[in-house]
Tab-separated table of C-alpha atoms in Angstrom:
chain	number	residue	atom	x	y	z
A	5	ASP	CA	-9.769	28.189	-11.380
A	6	ALA	CA	-12.126	28.886	-14.299
A	7	LYS	CA	-12.108	26.288	-16.944
A	8	THR	CA	-13.239	28.779	-19.611
A	9	THR	CA	-11.712	31.676	-21.489
A	10	GLN	CA	-13.734	34.591	-22.849
A	11	PRO	CA	-12.860	37.926	-24.363
A	12	PRO	CA	-13.282	40.675	-21.769
A	13	SER	CA	-15.549	42.875	-23.861
A	14	MET	CA	-17.475	42.933	-27.118
A	15	ASP	CA	-19.707	45.469	-29.012
A	16	CYS	CA	-22.765	44.807	-31.035
A	17	ALA	CA	-25.209	47.003	-32.951
A	18	GLU	CA	-28.794	46.807	-32.013
A	19	GLY	CA	-30.701	44.408	-34.292
A	20	ARG	CA	-27.616	42.481	-35.325
A	21	ALA	CA	-26.583	39.021	-34.144
A	22	ALA	CA	-24.225	38.936	-31.185
A	23	ASN	CA	-21.800	36.055	-31.352
A	24	LEU	CA	-19.934	35.445	-28.013
A	25	PRO	CA	-17.056	32.935	-28.117
A	26	CYS	CA	-15.818	30.744	-25.289
A	27	ASN	CA	-12.887	28.399	-25.093
A	28	HIS	CA	-13.013	25.372	-22.753
A	29	SER	CA	-10.158	23.233	-24.039
A	30	THR	CA	-9.868	21.162	-20.844
A	31	ILE	CA	-13.494	20.186	-20.614
A	32	SER	CA	-14.210	16.602	-19.733
A	33	GLY	CA	-16.676	14.278	-21.515
A	34	ASN	CA	-19.418	14.599	-18.934
A	35	GLU	CA	-19.221	18.321	-18.250
A	36	TYR	CA	-21.899	20.635	-19.578
A	37	VAL	CA	-21.366	24.109	-20.897
A	38	TYR	CA	-23.717	26.707	-19.385
A	39	TRP	CA	-24.241	30.306	-20.297
A	40	TYR	CA	-25.535	32.956	-17.905
A	41	ARG	CA	-25.763	36.726	-18.107
A	42	GLN	CA	-25.739	39.282	-15.333
A	43	ILE	CA	-27.010	42.814	-15.367
A	44	HIS	CA	-25.389	45.121	-12.869
A	45	SER	CA	-26.442	44.436	-9.280
A	46	GLN	CA	-28.676	41.571	-10.172
A	47	GLY	CA	-28.263	37.853	-9.958
A	48	PRO	CA	-27.065	35.857	-12.904
A	49	GLN	CA	-29.792	34.808	-15.338
A	50	TYR	CA	-29.673	31.411	-16.910
A	51	ILE	CA	-29.627	31.494	-20.752
A	52	ILE	CA	-28.915	28.070	-22.183
A	53	HIS	CA	-26.708	24.983	-21.744
A	54	GLY	CA	-25.487	22.016	-23.760
A	55	LEU	CA	-23.244	18.979	-23.725
A	56	LYS	CA	-22.318	18.294	-27.351
A	57	ASN	CA	-25.244	19.083	-29.593
A	58	ASN	CA	-26.217	22.570	-30.664
A	59	GLU	CA	-29.084	23.977	-28.669
A	60	THR	CA	-31.674	26.696	-29.234
A	61	ASN	CA	-34.307	28.269	-26.997
A	62	GLU	CA	-36.292	31.451	-27.008
A	63	MET	CA	-33.316	33.492	-25.784
A	64	ALA	CA	-30.340	32.249	-27.713
A	65	SER	CA	-28.558	29.486	-29.610
A	66	LEU	CA	-25.576	27.595	-28.450
A	67	ILE	CA	-23.105	26.146	-30.961
A	68	ILE	CA	-20.548	23.667	-29.553
A	69	THR	CA	-17.640	22.504	-31.757
A	70	GLU	CA	-17.313	18.812	-32.482
A	71	ASP	CA	-14.236	18.470	-30.275
A	72	ARG	CA	-16.109	20.374	-27.543
A	73	LYS	CA	-13.188	22.684	-26.894
A	74	SER	CA	-15.062	25.839	-27.687
A	75	SER	CA	-18.611	27.125	-28.032
A	76	THR	CA	-20.427	30.286	-29.241
A	77	LEU	CA	-23.497	31.862	-27.808
A	78	ILE	CA	-25.606	33.567	-30.430
A	79	LEU	CA	-28.220	36.282	-29.625
A	80	PRO	CA	-29.905	36.499	-32.999
A	81	HIS	CA	-31.245	40.051	-32.786
A	82	ALA	CA	-29.532	41.981	-30.004
A	83	THR	CA	-31.413	44.665	-28.235
A	84	LEU	CA	-30.224	47.306	-25.773
A	85	ARG	CA	-31.526	45.186	-22.929
A	86	ASP	CA	-29.020	42.480	-23.865
A	87	THR	CA	-26.259	44.747	-22.554
A	88	ALA	CA	-24.777	42.632	-19.721
A	89	VAL	CA	-21.859	40.495	-18.672
A	90	TYR	CA	-22.092	37.056	-20.209
A	91	TYR	CA	-20.550	34.062	-18.425
A	92	CYS	CA	-19.566	30.816	-20.118
A	93	ILE	CA	-19.359	28.163	-17.440
A	94	VAL	CA	-18.411	24.496	-17.224
A	95	ARG	CA	-20.577	22.589	-14.819
A	96	VAL	CA	-18.308	20.224	-12.843
A	97	PRO	CA	-19.876	17.238	-11.120
A	98	LEU	CA	-18.713	16.665	-7.539
A	99	LEU	CA	-18.873	13.735	-5.195
A	100	GLY	CA	-22.211	13.056	-3.608
A	101	GLY	CA	-24.268	14.263	-6.522
A	102	TYR	CA	-23.423	17.957	-6.141
A	103	ASN	CA	-22.577	20.114	-9.079
A	104	LYS	CA	-20.331	23.172	-9.162
A	105	LEU	CA	-20.345	26.087	-11.483
A	106	ILE	CA	-16.872	27.695	-11.983
A	107	PHE	CA	-17.264	31.263	-13.066
A	108	GLY	CA	-14.662	33.248	-14.912
A	109	ALA	CA	-14.717	37.016	-15.435
A	110	GLY	CA	-17.120	36.787	-18.418
A	111	THR	CA	-17.528	38.987	-21.485
A	112	ARG	CA	-19.078	42.454	-21.167
A	113	LEU	CA	-21.395	42.886	-24.098
A	114	ALA	CA	-22.397	46.385	-25.013
A	115	VAL	CA	-25.288	46.754	-27.457
A	116	HIS	CA	-25.413	50.197	-29.057
A	117	PRO	CA	-28.083	51.897	-31.188
B	1	ASP	CA	-44.357	33.799	-7.813
B	2	GLY	CA	-41.691	31.101	-7.646
B	3	GLY	CA	-38.120	31.893	-7.105
B	4	ILE	CA	-35.286	32.712	-4.698
B	5	THR	CA	-35.550	35.599	-2.291
B	6	GLN	CA	-32.566	37.257	-0.686
B	7	SER	CA	-32.936	39.866	1.893
B	8	PRO	CA	-32.067	42.587	2.519
B	9	LYS	CA	-30.873	44.018	-0.831
B	10	TYR	CA	-28.282	46.269	0.919
B	11	LEU	CA	-26.738	45.593	4.332
B	12	PHE	CA	-24.350	47.769	6.299
B	13	ARG	CA	-22.346	46.614	9.312
B	14	LYS	CA	-19.512	47.681	11.531
B	15	GLU	CA	-16.304	45.744	11.466
B	16	GLY	CA	-16.235	43.036	14.119
B	17	GLN	CA	-19.904	42.303	13.920
B	18	ASN	CA	-21.389	39.061	12.680
B	19	VAL	CA	-24.144	39.382	10.044
B	20	THR	CA	-26.589	36.848	8.655
B	21	LEU	CA	-27.893	36.989	5.110
B	22	SER	CA	-31.227	35.433	4.313
B	23	CYS	CA	-31.972	33.116	1.364
B	24	GLU	CA	-35.376	31.513	0.942
B	25	GLN	CA	-36.626	29.484	-2.026
B	26	ASN	CA	-40.083	28.145	-2.963
B	27	LEU	CA	-38.897	26.068	-5.923
B	28	ASN	CA	-38.746	22.875	-3.810
B	29	HIS	CA	-35.094	22.415	-4.923
B	30	ASP	CA	-32.853	20.165	-2.945
B	31	ALA	CA	-29.509	21.906	-3.473
B	32	MET	CA	-28.646	25.396	-2.439
B	33	TYR	CA	-25.467	27.434	-2.888
B	34	TRP	CA	-23.820	30.652	-1.725
B	35	TYR	CA	-21.492	32.559	-3.967
B	36	ARG	CA	-19.553	35.745	-3.412
B	37	GLN	CA	-18.795	38.295	-6.135
B	38	ASP	CA	-16.233	41.118	-5.962
B	39	PRO	CA	-16.233	44.018	-8.390
B	40	GLY	CA	-15.297	43.071	-11.912
B	41	GLN	CA	-14.897	39.432	-11.044
B	42	GLY	CA	-16.766	36.197	-11.419
B	43	LEU	CA	-18.493	34.324	-8.666
B	44	ARG	CA	-16.678	32.225	-6.058
B	45	LEU	CA	-18.356	29.393	-4.195
B	46	ILE	CA	-18.612	29.720	-0.372
B	47	TYR	CA	-20.823	26.826	0.751
B	48	TYR	CA	-23.354	24.445	-0.722
B	49	SER	CA	-25.967	22.048	0.614
B	50	GLN	CA	-27.912	19.224	-0.990
B	51	ILE	CA	-30.250	18.209	1.845
B	52	VAL	CA	-31.406	19.382	5.218
B	53	ASN	CA	-28.667	19.394	7.845
B	54	ASP	CA	-25.979	18.729	5.319
B	55	PHE	CA	-23.652	21.266	3.816
B	56	GLN	CA	-20.123	21.388	2.361
B	57	LYS	CA	-17.360	24.006	2.145
B	58	GLY	CA	-16.770	25.609	-1.195
B	59	ASP	CA	-13.588	27.310	-2.357
B	60	ILE	CA	-13.602	30.284	0.112
B	61	ALA	CA	-15.490	29.083	3.229
B	62	GLU	CA	-13.109	30.674	5.790
B	63	GLY	CA	-14.923	33.346	7.855
B	64	TYR	CA	-18.374	32.081	6.862
B	65	SER	CA	-20.903	29.687	8.348
B	66	VAL	CA	-24.252	28.320	7.171
B	67	SER	CA	-27.146	26.187	8.326
B	68	ARG	CA	-29.746	24.167	6.540
B	69	GLU	CA	-32.537	23.440	9.018
B	70	LYS	CA	-35.331	23.652	6.420
B	71	LYS	CA	-35.321	22.715	2.757
B	72	GLU	CA	-36.413	26.154	1.731
B	73	SER	CA	-33.914	28.146	3.794
B	74	PHE	CA	-30.091	28.472	3.654
B	75	PRO	CA	-28.900	31.467	5.662
B	76	LEU	CA	-25.250	32.584	5.481
B	77	THR	CA	-23.456	34.148	8.441
B	78	VAL	CA	-20.528	36.396	7.716
B	79	THR	CA	-18.385	36.326	10.845
B	80	SER	CA	-15.827	38.757	12.180
B	81	ALA	CA	-13.159	36.327	11.076
B	82	GLN	CA	-13.862	37.091	7.445
B	83	LYS	CA	-11.026	39.486	6.498
B	84	ASN	CA	-12.678	41.173	3.517
B	85	PRO	CA	-16.474	40.837	3.992
B	86	THR	CA	-17.566	43.682	1.735
B	87	ALA	CA	-18.952	42.060	-1.406
B	88	PHE	CA	-22.065	41.059	-3.380
B	89	TYR	CA	-23.511	37.773	-2.097
B	90	LEU	CA	-25.579	35.528	-4.280
B	91	CYS	CA	-27.745	32.541	-3.380
B	92	ALA	CA	-28.735	29.852	-5.822
B	93	ALA	CA	-30.730	26.676	-5.928
B	94	THR	CA	-31.115	23.711	-8.228
B	95	ASP	CA	-32.836	20.346	-8.173
B	96	ASN	CA	-29.297	19.001	-8.749
B	97	SER	CA	-30.242	16.580	-11.426
B	98	TYR	CA	-27.330	16.281	-13.817
B	99	ASN	CA	-28.171	19.005	-16.267
B	100	SER	CA	-30.503	21.314	-14.396
B	101	PRO	CA	-29.472	24.979	-14.243
B	102	LEU	CA	-28.878	26.849	-11.057
B	103	HIS	CA	-31.351	29.633	-10.386
B	104	PHE	CA	-30.064	32.675	-8.612
B	105	GLY	CA	-31.537	35.263	-6.334
B	106	ASN	CA	-30.955	39.025	-6.840
B	107	GLY	CA	-28.222	39.183	-4.276
B	108	THR	CA	-27.357	41.080	-1.079
B	109	ARG	CA	-24.765	43.807	-1.201
B	110	LEU	CA	-22.928	43.810	2.142
B	111	THR	CA	-20.750	46.765	3.177
B	112	VAL	CA	-18.590	46.551	6.309
B	113	THR	CA	-16.854	49.640	7.536
């Protein structure tokens, strides 16, 4: 079962910031939050991840609440090419050093002119 | 060009036939994963492997088999025992350190009729 909850769809105007929320109220202390996006018929693309501090890279910013029960992915200036399904994922450590990503249904972001 | 290569992009088979999906990586990553994606849904884990000659069942391993004879290769066989084999199959790899992201291939879309 997915450990995250996301809205099924969102809209954003081109050039504006897209703020995608995610709830992960059952997250454990050592579990990271990852964000991926998927354009139709392609493999998921890694965007960013974090544990408890806010993170920023060339693609996006990740804001994690202090209690770690929710986070927000921010695309600062959305473009039409950012139209995709965005997955918020908790990375679960497994025995033997493996890790497991549990995917939910994601948020379908539509960026319009 | 480093990455994960899945081939072919599209695959068609008759019901009752086994089919093998290829996944090759030149990232020198230890861990490799197979996921299945059905329309409008997230990814579900089929099998994963951390080292050569070792692999573990994921959440939906029934009807599938894998091998890991080489570090760079992790083929997936969809057997005739898999009741609903038509799906989008994604291979991923990571160096499996605690906070390293998974990198995905671009998938193989299998259609069984």
